[in-house]
Coordinates of C-alpha atoms and ligand atoms in Angstrom, one line a residue:
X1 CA 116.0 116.2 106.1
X2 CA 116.4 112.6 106.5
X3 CA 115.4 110.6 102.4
X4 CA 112.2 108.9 104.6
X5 CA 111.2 112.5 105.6
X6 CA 112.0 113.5 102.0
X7 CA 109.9 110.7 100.3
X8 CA 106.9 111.4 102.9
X9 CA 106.7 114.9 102.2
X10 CA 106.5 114.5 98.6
X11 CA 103.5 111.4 99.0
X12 CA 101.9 113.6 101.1
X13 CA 102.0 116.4 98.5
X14 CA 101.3 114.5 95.8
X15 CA 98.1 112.2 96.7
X16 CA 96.7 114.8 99.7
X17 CA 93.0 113.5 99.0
X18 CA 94.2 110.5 99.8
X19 CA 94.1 109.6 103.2
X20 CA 94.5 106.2 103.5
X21 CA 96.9 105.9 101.2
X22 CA 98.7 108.4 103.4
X23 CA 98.3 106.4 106.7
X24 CA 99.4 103.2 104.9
X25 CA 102.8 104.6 103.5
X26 CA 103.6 106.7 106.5
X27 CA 103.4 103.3 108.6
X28 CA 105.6 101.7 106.4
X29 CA 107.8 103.9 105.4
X30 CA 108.6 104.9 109.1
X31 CA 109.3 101.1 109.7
X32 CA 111.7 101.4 107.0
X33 CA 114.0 104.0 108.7
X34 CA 116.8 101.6 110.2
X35 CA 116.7 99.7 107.3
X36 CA 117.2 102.8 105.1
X37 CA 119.5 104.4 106.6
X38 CA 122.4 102.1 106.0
X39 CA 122.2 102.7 102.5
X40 CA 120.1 106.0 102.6
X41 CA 123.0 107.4 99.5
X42 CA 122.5 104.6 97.4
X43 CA 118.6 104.2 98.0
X44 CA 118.3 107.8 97.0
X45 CA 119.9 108.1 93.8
X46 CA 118.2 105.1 92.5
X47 CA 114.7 107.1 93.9
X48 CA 113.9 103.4 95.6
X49 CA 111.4 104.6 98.0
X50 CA 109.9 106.9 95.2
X51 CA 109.2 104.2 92.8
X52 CA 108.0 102.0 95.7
X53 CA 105.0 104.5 96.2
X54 CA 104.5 104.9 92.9
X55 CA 102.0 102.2 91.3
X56 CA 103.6 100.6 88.1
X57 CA 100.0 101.1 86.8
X58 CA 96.5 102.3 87.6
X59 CA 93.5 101.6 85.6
X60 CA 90.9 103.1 85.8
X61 CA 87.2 102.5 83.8
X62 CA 83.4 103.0 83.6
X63 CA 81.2 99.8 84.6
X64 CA 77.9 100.6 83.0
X65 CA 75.3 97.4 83.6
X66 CA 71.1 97.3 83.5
X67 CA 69.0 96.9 86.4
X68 CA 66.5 94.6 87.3
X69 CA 64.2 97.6 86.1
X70 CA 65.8 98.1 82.6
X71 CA 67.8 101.6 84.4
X72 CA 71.2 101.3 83.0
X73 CA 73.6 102.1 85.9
X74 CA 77.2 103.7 86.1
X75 CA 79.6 102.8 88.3
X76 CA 83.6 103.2 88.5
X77 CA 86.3 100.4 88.1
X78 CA 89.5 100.3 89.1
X79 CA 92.7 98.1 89.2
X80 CA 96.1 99.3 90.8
X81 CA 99.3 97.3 90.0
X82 CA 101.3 98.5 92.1
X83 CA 104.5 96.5 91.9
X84 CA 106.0 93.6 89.9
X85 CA 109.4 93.0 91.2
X86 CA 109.0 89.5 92.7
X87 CA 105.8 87.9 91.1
X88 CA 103.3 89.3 88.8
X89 CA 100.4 91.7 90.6
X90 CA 98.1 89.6 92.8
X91 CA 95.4 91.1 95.1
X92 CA 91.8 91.2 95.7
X93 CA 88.8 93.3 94.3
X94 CA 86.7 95.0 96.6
X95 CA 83.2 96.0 95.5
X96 CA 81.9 98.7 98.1
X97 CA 80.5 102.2 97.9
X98 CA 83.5 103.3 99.5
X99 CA 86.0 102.4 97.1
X100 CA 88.0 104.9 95.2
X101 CA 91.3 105.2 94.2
X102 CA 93.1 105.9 97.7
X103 CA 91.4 103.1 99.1
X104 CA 92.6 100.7 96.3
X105 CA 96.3 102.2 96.7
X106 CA 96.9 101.7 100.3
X107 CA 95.2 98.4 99.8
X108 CA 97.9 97.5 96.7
X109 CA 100.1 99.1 98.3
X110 CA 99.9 97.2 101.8
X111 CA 99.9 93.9 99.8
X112 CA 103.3 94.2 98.0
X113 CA 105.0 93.7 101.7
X114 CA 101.7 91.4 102.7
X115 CA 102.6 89.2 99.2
X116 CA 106.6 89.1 99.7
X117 CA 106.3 87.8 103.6
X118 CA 104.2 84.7 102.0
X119 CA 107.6 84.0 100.6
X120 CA 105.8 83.3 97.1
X121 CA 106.5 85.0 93.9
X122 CA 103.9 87.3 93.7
X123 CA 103.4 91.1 93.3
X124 CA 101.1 93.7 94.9
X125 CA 97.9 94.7 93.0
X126 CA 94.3 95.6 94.1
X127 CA 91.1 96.5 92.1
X128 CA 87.4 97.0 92.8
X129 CA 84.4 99.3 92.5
X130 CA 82.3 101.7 93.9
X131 CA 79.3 99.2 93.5
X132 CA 77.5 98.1 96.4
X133 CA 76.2 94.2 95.8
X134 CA 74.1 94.9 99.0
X135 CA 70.6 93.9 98.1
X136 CA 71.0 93.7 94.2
X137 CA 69.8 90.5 92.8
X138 CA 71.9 87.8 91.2
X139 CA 70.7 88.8 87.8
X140 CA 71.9 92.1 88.9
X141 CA 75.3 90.8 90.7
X142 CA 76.5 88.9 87.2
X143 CA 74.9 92.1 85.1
X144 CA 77.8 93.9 86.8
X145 CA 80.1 91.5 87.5
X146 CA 80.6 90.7 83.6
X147 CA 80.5 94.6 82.9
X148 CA 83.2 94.4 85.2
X149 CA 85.5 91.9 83.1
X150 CA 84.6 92.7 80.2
X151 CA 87.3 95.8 80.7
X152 CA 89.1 94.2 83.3
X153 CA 90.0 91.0 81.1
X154 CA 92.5 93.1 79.1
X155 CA 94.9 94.1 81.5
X156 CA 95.3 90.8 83.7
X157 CA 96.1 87.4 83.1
X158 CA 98.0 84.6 84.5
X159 CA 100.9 85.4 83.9
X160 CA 100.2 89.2 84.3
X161 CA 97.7 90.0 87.3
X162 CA 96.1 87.7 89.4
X163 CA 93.1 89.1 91.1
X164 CA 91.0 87.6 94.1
X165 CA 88.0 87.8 96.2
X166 CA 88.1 90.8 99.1
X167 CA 85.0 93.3 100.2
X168 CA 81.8 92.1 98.4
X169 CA 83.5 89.8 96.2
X170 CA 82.9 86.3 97.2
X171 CA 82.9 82.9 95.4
X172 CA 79.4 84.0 93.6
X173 CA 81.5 86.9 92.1
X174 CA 84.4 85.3 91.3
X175 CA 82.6 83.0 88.9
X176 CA 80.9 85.3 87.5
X177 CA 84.2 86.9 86.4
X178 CA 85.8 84.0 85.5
X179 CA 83.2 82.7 83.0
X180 CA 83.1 86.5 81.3
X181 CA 86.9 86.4 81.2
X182 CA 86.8 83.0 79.5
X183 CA 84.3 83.8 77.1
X184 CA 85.9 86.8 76.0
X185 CA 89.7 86.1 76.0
X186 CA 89.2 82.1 74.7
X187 CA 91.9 81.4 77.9
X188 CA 91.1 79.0 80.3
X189 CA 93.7 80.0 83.1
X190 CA 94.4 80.4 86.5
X191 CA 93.5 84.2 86.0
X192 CA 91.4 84.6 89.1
X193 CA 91.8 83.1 92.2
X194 CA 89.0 81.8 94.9
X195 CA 87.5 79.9 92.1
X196 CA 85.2 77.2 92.6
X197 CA 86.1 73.9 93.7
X198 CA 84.6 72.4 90.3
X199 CA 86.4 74.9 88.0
X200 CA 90.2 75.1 89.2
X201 CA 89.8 76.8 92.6
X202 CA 92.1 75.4 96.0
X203 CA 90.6 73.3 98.5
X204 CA 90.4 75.6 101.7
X205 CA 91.0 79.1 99.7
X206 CA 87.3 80.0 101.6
X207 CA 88.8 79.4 105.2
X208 CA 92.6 80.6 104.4
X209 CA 92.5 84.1 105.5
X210 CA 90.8 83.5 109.2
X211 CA 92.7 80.1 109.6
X212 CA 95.9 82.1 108.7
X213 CA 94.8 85.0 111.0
X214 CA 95.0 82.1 114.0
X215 CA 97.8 80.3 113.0
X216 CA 99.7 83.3 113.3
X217 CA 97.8 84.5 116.1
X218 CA 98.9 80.9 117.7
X219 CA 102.2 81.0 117.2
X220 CA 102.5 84.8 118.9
X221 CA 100.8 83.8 121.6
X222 CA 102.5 80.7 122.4
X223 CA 105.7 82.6 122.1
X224 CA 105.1 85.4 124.6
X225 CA 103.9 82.2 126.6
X226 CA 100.4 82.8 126.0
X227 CA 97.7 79.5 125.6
X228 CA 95.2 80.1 123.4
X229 CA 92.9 77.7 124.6
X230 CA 90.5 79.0 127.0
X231 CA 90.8 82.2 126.1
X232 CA 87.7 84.5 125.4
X233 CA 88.1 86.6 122.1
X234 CA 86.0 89.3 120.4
X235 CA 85.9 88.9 116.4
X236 CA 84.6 91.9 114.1
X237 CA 82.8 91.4 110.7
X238 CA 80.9 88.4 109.4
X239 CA 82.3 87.8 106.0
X240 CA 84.4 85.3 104.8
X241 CA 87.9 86.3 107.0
X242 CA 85.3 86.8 110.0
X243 CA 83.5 83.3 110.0
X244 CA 86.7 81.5 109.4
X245 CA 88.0 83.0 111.7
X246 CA 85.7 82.3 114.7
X247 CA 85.9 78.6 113.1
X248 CA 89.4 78.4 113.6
X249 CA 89.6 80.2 117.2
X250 CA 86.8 77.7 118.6
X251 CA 88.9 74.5 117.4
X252 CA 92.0 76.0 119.0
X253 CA 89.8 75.6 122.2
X254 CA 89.0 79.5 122.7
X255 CA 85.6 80.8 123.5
X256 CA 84.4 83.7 120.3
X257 CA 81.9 86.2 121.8
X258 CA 81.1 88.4 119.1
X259 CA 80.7 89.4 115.0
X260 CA 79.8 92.3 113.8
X261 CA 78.6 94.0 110.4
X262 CA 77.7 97.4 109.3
X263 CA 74.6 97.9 111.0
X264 CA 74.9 96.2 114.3
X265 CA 77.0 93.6 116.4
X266 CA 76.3 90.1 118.4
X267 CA 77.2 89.5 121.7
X268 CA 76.9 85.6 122.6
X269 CA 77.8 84.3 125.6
X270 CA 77.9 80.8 124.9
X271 CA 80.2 81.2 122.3
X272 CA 78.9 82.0 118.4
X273 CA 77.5 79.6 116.8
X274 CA 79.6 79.3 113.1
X275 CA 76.9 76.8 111.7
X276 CA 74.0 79.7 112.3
X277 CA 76.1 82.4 111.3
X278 CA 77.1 81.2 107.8
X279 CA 73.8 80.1 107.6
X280 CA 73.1 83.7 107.8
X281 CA 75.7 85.2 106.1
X282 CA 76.7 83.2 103.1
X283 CA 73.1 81.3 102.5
X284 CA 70.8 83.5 103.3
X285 CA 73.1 86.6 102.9
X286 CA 70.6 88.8 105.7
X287 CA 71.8 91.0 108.3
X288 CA 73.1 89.9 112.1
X289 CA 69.8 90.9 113.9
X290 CA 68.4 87.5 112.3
X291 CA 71.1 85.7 114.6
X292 CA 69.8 86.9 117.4
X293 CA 66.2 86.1 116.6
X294 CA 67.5 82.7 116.1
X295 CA 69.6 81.9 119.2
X296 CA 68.5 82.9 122.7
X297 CA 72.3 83.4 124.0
X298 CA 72.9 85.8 121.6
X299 CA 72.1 89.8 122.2
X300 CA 72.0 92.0 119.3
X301 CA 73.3 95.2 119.2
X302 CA 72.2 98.2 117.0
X303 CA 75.2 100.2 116.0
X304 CA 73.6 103.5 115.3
X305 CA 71.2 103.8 117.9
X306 CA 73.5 102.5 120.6
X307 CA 76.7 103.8 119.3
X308 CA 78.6 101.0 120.6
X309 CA 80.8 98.1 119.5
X310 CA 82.2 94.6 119.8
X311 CA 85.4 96.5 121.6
X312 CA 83.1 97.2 124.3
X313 CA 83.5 93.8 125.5
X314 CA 86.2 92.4 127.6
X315 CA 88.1 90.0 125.7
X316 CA 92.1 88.4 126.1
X317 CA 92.0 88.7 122.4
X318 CA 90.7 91.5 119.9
X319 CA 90.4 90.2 116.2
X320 CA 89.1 93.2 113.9
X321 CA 87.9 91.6 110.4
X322 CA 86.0 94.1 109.3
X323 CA 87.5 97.3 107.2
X324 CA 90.1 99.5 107.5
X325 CA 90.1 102.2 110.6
X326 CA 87.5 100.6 113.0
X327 CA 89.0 99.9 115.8
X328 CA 90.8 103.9 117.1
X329 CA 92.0 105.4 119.9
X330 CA 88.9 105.2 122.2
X331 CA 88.6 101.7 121.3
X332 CA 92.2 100.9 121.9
X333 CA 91.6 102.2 125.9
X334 CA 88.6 100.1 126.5
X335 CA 89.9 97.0 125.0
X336 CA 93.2 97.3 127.4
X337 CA 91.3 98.6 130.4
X338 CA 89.3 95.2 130.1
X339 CA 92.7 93.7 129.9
X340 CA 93.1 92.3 126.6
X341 CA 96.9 91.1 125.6
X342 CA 96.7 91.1 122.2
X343 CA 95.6 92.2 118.7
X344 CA 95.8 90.5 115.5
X345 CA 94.1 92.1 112.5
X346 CA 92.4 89.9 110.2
X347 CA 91.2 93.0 108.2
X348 CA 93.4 95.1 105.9
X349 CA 94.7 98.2 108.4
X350 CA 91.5 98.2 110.5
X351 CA 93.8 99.9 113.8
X352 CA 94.2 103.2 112.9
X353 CA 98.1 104.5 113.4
X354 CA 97.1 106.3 116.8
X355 CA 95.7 103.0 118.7
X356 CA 98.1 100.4 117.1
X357 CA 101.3 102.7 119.1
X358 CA 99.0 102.9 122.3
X359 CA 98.5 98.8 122.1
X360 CA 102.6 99.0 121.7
X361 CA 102.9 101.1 124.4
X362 CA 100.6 99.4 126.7
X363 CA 102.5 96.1 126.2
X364 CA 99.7 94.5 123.9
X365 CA 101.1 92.1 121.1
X366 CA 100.1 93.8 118.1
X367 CA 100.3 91.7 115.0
X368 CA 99.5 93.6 111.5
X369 CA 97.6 92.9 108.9
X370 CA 100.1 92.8 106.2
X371 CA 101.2 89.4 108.3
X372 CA 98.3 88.5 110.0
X373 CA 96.2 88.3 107.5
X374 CA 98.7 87.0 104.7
X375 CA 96.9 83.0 104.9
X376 CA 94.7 84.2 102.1
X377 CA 96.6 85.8 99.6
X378 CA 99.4 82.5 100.4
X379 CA 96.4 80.5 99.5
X380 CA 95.8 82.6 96.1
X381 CA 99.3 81.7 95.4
X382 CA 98.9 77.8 96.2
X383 CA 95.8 78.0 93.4
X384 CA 97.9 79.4 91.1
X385 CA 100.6 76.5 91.6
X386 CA 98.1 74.2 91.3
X387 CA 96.0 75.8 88.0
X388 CA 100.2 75.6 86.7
X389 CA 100.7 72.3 87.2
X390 CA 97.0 71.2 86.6
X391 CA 96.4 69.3 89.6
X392 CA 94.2 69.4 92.9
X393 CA 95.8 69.1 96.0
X394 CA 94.1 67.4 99.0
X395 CA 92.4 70.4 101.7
X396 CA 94.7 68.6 104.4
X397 CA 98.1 69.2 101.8
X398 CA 96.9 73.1 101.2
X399 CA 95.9 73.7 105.1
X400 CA 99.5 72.5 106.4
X401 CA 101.1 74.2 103.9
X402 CA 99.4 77.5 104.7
X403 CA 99.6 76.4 108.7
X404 CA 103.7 76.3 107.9
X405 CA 103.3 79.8 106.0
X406 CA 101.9 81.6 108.9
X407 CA 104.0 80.2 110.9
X408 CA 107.2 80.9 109.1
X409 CA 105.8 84.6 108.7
X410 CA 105.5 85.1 112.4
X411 CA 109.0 84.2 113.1
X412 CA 110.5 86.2 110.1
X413 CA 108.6 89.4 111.4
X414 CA 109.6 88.4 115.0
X415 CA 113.6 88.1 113.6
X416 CA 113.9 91.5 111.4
X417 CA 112.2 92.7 114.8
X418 CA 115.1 91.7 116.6
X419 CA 117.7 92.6 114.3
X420 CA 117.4 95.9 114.0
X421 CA 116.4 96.6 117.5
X422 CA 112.2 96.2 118.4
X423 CA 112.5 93.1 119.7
X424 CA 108.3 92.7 119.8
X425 CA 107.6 95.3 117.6
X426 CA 105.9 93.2 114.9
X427 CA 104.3 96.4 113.2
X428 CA 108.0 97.6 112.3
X429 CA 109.1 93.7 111.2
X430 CA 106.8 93.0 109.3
X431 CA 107.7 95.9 107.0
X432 CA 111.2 95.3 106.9
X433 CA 110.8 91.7 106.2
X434 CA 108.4 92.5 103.2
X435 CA 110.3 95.1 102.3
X436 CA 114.0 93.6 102.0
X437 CA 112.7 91.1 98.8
X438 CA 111.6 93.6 97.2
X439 CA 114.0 96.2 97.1
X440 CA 116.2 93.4 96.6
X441 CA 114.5 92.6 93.5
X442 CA 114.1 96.2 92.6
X443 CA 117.5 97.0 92.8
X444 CA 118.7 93.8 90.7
X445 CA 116.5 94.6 87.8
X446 CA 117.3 98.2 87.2
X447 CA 115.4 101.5 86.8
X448 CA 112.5 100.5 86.1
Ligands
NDP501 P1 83.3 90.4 103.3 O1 82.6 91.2 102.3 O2 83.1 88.9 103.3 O3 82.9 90.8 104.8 C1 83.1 92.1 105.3 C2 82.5 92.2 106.6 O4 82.9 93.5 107.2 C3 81.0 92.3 106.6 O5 80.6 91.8 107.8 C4 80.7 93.8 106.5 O6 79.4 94.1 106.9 C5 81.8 94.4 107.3 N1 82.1 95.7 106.7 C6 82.6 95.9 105.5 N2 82.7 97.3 105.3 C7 82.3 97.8 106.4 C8 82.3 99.2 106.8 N3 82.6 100.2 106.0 N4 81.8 99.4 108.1 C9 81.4 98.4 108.9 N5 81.5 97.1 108.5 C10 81.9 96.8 107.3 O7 84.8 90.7 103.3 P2 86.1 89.9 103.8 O8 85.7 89.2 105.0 O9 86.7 89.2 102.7 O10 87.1 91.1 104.2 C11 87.2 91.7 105.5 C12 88.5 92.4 105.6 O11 89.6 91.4 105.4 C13 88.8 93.5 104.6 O12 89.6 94.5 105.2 C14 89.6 92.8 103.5 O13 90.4 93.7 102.8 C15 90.5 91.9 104.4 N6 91.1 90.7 103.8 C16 90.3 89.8 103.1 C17 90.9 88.7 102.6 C18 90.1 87.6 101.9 O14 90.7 86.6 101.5 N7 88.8 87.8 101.7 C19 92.4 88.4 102.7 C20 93.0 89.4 103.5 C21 92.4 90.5 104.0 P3 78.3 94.4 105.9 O15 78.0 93.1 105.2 O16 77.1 94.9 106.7 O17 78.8 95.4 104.9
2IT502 O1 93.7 91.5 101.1 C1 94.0 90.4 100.6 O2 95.1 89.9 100.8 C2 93.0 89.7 99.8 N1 91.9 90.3 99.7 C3 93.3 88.4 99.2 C4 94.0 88.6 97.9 C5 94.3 87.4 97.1 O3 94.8 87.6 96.0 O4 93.9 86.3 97.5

């Protein structure tokens, strides 16, 4: 048995209620293969793959916080940090009902490669909670939020671990967190990123990750000899990687069709309408169905009584923003039956294994998450750089430099492609070239 198949068997056996945490390692770790086996004796006895899936850390904690109604209410924290070896942790916190501990560890886990193909010195972390901020009140939001941190604050700093917005943590959150983390630890520090713009956050932090995705997405298409411009794309979500997205997409000259969130999806054929949609979503924080009461090109879609989605719609490019595993098999088929040529996923691992090979097989550029949607975290990194040096750096100065980091990501990927033989397959470089720093760095500092 090859050391991959080795290391596989024993993750699988080990975190078996842990399914995404699965899919995530066996995607990378199959990636790894070529790379591997030119050192698979060496790799071995230091157990580098082994340690690689193990987090350095896990925390875990109760969140209790009172209700608008005086109910105290319980809910479950967690922060992963997974590795250290190039930077100290960095990674969002996502606050859904879904969130346990597998979905935080493929999550950290995804973002040690994600954080090393920035090409900036930080390490993979995640955190979050099985709270859902869906229709609490503010009151309610900073009850929990400061429940939150009032753990949290011991275990991250800095210096230490830097976490961010993801899921259900936007800028609302993030300063909630940052005030109880002040108040408590007498540190005013770039401990958080996403900050607001009046209290050390980075001009263009809230558009990084969808200007990223299509920066990125760009550059693909421009070298398979693709124009963007013109072409019609389908976007899913309507959060904060969604809208900025869409922004992005429509300034490059492309026509954006569709958003979606967890009850239903848009379809508008004029193009959406970004001014209506944050509007919506970040003002107003209501659901998509007001969209369509608002705008007369726009059709809304119920989800669970149509059972349909934004892949339904033929598109040249498919953007999933949304969560992990939405866009599968059966999705996959329509999307290249209606001819689309390519897929770049602003979400954390929202193709599931089974329709990202089909895509590769059918010929569809495929770029991954773990690139495609690095803009943000790179951005998180340009906040800490400028919370170091204590100084504010123009939007134009933060959006080239992310611009060049996308950029410089998509040809890195495209090279360790090349080099070891899937010229195209970005899936496969994208995990070497994330991978190579680390174990670098891994191997340089010892066993630990
Ligand atoms: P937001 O909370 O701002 O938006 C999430 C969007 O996805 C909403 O429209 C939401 O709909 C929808 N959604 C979330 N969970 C589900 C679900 N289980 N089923 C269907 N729809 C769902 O989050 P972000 O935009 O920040 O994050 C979106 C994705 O991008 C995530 O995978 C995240 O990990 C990833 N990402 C985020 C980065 C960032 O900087 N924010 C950076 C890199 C990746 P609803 O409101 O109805 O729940
Ligand atoms: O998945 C991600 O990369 C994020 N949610 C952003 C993390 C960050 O630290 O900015």
């Amino acid at each position: 048995m090859s050391y991959v198949d080795e290391v596989l068997a024993k993750v699988k056996e080990k975190n078996a209620n842990e399914p995404e945490f699965l899919q995530a390692v066996e995607e990378v770790l199959n990636s790894l293969r070529p790379v591997i086996a030119v050192n698979e004796e060496k790799y071995k006895k230091l157990a580098l793959l082994e340690r690689l899936c193990e987090p350095e850390r896990q925390i875990k904690f109760r969140v209790p916080w009172i209700d608008d109604n005086g109910q105290v209410q319980v809910n479950t924290g967690y922060r992963v940090q997974f590795n250290s070896a190039i930077g100290p942790y960095k990674g969002g916190i996502r606050l859904h009902p879904s969130v346990y501990i597998g979905i935080i560890k493929f999550l950290g886990f995804e973002q040690i490669f994600k954080n090393s193909l920035t090409g900036l010195a930080i390490g993979g972390g995640k955190g979050g909670s099985d709270f859902d901020p869906k229709g609490k009140s503010d009151n309610e939001i900073m009850n929990f939020c400061q429940s939150f941190m009032t753990e949290l604050c011991r275990h991250i700093g800095a210096n230490t671990d830097v976490p961010a917005g993801d899921i259900g943590t936007g800028g609302r959150e993030i300063g909630y967190m940052y005030g109880q983390y002040k108040r408590i630890r007498n540190l005013y520090e770039g401990v958080l990123t996403g900050k607001g713009l009046s209290f050390g956050g980075s001009l263009a932090r809230t558009e990084a990750t969808g200007y990223g995705l299509l920066y990125l997405t760009n550059e693909m298409l421009k070298s398979n000899g693709i124009d963007i411009a013109g072409k019609t794309i389908c976007v899913s979500g309507a959060g904060n990687v969604a809208i900025y997205a869409i922004q992005k997409a429509q300034q490059m000259g492309a026509k954006v069709v569709t958003c979606s969130d967890s009850t239903g999806w848009i379809y508008d054929e004029e193009g959406i309408d970004v001014a209506l949609l944050k509007e919506i979503k970040e003002v107003k924080r209501a659901r998509l169905d007001a969209y369509a009461a608002a705008r007369p090109s726009a059709v809304y879609h119920d989800k669970k009584a149509e059972g349909s989605n934004v892949w339904d719609v033929p598109c040249a490019v498919a953007l999933p923003c949304a969560t992990q595993n939405e866009l599968g098999i059966d999705d996959a088929k329509k999307l290249v039956g209606n001819g689309v040529l390519a897929v770049a996923e602003g979400a954390n691992m929202p193709t599931t294994l089974e329709a990202t090979e089909y895509f590769q097989e059918k010929g569809v550029l495929f770029a991954p998450g773990k690139a495609a949607n690095a803009g943000g975290v790179a951005c998180s990194a340009l906040e800490m750089s400028q919370n170091s040096e204590r100084m504010i750096w123009s939007f134009e100065k933060v959006d080239k430099s992310l611009e060049s980091i996308m950029i410089n990501i998509f040809h890195n990927i495209d090279a360790a492609a090349e080099k070891y033989g899937f010229k195209g397959n970005y899936v496969v470089g994208a995990n070497i070239a994330g991978f190579e720093k680390v174990a670098d760095a891994m191997l340089a500092q010892g066993v630990v």
